[in-house]
PDB file of C-alpha atoms and ligand atoms in Angstrom:
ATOM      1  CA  UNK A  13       4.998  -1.822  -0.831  1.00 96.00           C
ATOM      2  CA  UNK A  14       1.455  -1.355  -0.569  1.00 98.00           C
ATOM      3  CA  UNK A  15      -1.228   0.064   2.229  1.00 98.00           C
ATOM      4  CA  UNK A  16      -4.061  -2.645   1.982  1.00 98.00           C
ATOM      5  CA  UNK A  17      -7.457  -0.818   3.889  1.00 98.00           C
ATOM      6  CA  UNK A  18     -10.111  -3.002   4.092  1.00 98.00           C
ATOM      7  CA  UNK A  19     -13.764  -1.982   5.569  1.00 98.00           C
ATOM      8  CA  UNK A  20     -15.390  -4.953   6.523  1.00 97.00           C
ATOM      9  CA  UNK A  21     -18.761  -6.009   8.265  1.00 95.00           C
ATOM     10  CA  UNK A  22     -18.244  -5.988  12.870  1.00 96.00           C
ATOM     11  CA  UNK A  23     -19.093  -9.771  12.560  1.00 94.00           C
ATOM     12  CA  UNK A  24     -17.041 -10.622  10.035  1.00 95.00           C
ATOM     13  CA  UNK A  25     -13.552  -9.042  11.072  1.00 97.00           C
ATOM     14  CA  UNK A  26     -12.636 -11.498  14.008  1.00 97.00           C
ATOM     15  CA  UNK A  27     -12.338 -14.716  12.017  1.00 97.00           C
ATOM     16  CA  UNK A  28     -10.487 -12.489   9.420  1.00 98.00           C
ATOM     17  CA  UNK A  29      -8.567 -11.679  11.860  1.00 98.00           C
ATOM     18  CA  UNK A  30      -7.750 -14.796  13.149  1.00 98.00           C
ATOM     19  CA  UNK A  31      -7.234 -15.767   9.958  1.00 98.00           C
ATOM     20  CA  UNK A  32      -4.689 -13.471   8.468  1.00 98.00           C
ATOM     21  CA  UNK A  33      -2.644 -13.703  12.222  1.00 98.00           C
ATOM     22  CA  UNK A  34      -2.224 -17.121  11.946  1.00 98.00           C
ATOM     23  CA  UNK A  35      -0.753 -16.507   8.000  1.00 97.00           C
ATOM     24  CA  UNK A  36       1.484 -14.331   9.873  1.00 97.00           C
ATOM     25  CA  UNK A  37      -0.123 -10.766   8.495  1.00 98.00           C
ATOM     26  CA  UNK A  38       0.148  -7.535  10.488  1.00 97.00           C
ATOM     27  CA  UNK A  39      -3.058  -6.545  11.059  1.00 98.00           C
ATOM     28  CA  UNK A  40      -4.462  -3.211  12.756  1.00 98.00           C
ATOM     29  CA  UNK A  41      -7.817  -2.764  13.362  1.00 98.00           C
ATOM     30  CA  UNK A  42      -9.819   0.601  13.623  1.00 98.00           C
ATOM     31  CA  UNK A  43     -13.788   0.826  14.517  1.00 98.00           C
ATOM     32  CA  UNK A  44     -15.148   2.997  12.086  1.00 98.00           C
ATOM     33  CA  UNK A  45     -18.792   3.774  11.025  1.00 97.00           C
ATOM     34  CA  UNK A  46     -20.027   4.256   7.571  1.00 94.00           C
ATOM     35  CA  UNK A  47     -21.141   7.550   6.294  1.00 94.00           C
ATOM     36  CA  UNK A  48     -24.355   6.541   4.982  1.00 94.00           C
ATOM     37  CA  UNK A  49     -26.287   4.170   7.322  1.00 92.00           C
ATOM     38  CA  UNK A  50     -23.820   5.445  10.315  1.00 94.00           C
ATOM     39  CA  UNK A  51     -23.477   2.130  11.431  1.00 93.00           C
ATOM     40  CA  UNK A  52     -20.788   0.515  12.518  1.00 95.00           C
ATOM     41  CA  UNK A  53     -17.868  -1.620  10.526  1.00 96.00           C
ATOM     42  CA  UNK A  54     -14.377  -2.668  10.909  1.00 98.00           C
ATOM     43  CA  UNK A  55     -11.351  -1.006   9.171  1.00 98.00           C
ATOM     44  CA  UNK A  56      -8.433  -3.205   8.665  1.00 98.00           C
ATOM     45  CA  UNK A  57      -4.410  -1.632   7.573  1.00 98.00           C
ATOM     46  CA  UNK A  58      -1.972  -3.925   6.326  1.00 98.00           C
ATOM     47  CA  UNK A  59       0.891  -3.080   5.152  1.00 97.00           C
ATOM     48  CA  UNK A  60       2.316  -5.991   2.691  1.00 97.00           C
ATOM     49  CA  UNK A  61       4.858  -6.019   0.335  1.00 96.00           C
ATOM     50  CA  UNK A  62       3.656  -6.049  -3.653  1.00 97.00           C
ATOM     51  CA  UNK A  63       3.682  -9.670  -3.847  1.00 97.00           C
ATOM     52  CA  UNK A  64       1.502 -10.436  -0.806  1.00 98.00           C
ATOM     53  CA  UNK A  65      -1.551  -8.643  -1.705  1.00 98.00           C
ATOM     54  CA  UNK A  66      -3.575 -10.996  -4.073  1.00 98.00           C
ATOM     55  CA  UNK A  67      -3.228 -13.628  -1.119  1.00 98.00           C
ATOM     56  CA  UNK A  68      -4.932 -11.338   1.276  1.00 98.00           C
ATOM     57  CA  UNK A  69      -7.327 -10.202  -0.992  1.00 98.00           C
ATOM     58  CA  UNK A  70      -8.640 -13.485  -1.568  1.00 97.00           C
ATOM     59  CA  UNK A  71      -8.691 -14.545   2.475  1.00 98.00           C
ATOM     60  CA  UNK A  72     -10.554 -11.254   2.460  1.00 97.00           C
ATOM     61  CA  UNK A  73     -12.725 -12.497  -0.076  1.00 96.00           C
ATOM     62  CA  UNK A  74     -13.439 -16.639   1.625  1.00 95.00           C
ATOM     63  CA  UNK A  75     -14.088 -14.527   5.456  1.00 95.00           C
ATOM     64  CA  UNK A  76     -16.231 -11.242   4.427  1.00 93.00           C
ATOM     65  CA  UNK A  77     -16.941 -11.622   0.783  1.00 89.00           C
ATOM     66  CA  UNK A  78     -20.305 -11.116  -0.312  1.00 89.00           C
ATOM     67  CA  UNK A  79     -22.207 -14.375  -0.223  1.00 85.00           C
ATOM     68  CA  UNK A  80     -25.287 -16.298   0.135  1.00 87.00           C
ATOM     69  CA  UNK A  81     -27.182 -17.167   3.086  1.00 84.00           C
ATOM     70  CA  UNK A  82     -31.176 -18.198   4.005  1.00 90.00           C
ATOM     71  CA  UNK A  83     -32.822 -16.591   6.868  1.00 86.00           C
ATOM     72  CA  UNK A  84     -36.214 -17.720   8.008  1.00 86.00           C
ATOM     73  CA  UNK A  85     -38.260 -14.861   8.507  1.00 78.00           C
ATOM     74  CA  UNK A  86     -40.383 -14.270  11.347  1.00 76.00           C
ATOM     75  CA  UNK A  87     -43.666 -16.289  11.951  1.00 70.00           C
ATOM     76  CA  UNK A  88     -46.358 -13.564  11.974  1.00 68.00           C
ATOM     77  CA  UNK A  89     -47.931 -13.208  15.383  1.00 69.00           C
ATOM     78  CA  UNK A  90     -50.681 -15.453  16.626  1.00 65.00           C
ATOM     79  CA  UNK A  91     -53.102 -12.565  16.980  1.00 67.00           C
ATOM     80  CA  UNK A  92     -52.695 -11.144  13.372  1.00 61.00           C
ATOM     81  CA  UNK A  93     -54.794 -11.325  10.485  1.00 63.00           C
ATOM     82  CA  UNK A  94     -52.103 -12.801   8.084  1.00 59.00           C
ATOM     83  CA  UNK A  95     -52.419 -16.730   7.498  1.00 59.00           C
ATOM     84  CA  UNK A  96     -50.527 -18.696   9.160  1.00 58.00           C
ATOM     85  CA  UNK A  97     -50.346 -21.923   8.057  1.00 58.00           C
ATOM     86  CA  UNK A  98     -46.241 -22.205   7.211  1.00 60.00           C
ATOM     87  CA  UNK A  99     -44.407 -20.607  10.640  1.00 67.00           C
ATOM     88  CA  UNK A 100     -41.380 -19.298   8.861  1.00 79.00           C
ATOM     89  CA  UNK A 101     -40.225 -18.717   5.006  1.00 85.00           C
ATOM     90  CA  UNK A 102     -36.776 -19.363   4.037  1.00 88.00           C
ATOM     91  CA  UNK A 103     -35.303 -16.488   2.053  1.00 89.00           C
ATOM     92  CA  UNK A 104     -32.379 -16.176   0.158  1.00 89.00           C
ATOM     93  CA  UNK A 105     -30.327 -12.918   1.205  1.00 87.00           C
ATOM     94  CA  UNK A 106     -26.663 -11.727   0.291  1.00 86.00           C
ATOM     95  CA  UNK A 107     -25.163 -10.651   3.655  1.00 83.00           C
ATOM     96  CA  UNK A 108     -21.517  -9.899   3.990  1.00 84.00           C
ATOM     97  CA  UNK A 109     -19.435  -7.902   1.445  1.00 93.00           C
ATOM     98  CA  UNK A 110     -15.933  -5.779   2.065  1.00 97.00           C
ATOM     99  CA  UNK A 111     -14.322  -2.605  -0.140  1.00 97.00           C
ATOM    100  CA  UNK A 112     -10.966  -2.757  -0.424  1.00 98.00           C
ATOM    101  CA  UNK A 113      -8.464   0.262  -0.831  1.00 98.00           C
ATOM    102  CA  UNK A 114      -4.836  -0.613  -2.030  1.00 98.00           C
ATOM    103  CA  UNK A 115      -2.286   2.178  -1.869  1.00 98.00           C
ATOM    104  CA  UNK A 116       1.070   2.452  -2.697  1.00 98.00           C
ATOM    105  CA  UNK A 117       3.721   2.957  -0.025  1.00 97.00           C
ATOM    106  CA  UNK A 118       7.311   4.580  -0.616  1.00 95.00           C
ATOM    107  CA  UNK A 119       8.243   2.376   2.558  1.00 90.00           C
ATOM    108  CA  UNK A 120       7.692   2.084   6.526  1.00 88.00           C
ATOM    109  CA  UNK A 121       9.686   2.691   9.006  1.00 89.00           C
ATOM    110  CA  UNK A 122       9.619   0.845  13.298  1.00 89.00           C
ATOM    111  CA  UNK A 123      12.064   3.095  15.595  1.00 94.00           C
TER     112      UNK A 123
HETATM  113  P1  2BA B  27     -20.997  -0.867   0.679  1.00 97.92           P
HETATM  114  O1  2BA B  27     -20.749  -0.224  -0.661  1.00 97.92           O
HETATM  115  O2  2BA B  27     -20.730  -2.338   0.798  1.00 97.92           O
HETATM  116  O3  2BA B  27     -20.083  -0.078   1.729  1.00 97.92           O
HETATM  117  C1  2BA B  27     -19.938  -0.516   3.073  1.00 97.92           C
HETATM  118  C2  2BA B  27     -19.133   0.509   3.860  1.00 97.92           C
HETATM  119  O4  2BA B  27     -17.826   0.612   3.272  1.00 97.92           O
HETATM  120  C3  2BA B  27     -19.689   1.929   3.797  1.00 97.92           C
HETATM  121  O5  2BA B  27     -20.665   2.114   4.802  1.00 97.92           O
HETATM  122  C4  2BA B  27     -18.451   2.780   4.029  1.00 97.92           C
HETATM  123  O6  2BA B  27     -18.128   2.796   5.415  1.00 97.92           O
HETATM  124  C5  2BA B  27     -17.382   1.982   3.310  1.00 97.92           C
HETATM  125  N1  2BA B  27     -17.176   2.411   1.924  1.00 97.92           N
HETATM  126  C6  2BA B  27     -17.661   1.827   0.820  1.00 97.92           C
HETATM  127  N2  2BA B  27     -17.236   2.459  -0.280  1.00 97.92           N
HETATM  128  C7  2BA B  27     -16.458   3.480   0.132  1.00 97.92           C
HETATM  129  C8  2BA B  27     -15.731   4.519  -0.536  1.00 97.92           C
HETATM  130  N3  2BA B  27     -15.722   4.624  -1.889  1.00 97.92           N
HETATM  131  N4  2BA B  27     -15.055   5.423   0.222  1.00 97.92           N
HETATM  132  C9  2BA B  27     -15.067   5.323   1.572  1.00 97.92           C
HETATM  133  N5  2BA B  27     -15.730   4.364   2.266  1.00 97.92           N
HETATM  134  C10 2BA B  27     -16.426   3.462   1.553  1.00 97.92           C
HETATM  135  P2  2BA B  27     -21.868   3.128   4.525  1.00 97.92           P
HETATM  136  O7  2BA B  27     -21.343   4.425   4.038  1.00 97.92           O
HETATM  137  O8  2BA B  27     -22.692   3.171   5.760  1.00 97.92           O
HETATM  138  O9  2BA B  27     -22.690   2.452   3.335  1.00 97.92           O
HETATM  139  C11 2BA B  27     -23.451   1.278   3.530  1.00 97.92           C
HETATM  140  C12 2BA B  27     -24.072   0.823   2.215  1.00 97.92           C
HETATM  141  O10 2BA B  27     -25.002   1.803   1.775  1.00 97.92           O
HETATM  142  C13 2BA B  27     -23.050   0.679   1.086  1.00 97.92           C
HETATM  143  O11 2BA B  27     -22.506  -0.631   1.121  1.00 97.92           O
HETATM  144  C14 2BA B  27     -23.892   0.936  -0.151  1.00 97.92           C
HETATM  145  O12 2BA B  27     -24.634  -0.227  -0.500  1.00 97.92           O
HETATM  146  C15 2BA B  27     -24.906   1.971   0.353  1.00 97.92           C
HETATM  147  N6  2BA B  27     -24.467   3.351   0.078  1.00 97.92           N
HETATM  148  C16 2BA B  27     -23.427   4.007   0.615  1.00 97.92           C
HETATM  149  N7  2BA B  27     -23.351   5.283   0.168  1.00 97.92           N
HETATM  150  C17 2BA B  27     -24.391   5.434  -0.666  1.00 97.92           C
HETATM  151  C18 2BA B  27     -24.894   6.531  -1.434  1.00 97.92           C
HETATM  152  N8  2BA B  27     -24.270   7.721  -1.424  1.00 97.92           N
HETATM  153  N9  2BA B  27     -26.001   6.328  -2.172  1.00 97.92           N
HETATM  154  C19 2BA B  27     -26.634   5.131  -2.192  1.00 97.92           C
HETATM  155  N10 2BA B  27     -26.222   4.061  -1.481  1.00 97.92           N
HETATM  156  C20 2BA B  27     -25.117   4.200  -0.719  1.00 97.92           C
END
């Protein structure tokens, strides 16, 4: 068996969720904030069996992976200095992005 402990960005954990409850994962989910920019993020515990693990991984991967995504940014204001003659630039930014942990488990145990 294996503890699977996944830290994933706030928006990305409820479609994850949703996602590995309808595949019929246990899921638990603990708010947690990271040490460094003491923000925010979602920890997720699974506990799978040896074989399972891959699969989650990779839904994991497809719902808080680190991927691709344009943002527009901002149009300066009307009153500044900075020409304005395009209101907002498309840029290319990498949002999302999870660390995984995988333990091993002797076993577990529901009295
Ligand atoms: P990530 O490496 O993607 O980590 C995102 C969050 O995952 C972290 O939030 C932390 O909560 C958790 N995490 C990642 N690796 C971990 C590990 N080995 N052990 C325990 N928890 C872990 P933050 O700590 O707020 O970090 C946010 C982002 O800041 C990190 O993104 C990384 O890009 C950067 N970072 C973190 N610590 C750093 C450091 N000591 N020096 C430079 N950059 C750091």
């Amino acid at each position: 068996m294996k503890m699977l402990l996944a830290i994933v960005h706030n928006e990305d954990a409820p479609l994850l969720i949703n996602e590995l409850n309808e595949r019929k994962y246990y899921v638990t989910k603990l708010a947690t904030t990271g040490g460094f920019l003491k923000k925010g993020n979602t920890t997720l515990l699974l506990g799978l069996d040896d074989d399972q693990v891959e699969g989650v991984c990779e839904i994991i991967k497809q719902h808080s992976g680190r991927r691709q995504q344009i943002m527009y940014t901002p149009p300066a204001p009307s009153n500044s200095n900075v020409y304005n003659s395009v209101s907002s630039v498309p840029v290319n930014v990498e949002v999302g992005g999870s660390t995984i942990f995988i333990l091993p488990v002797e076993d577990y145990r529901k009295v």
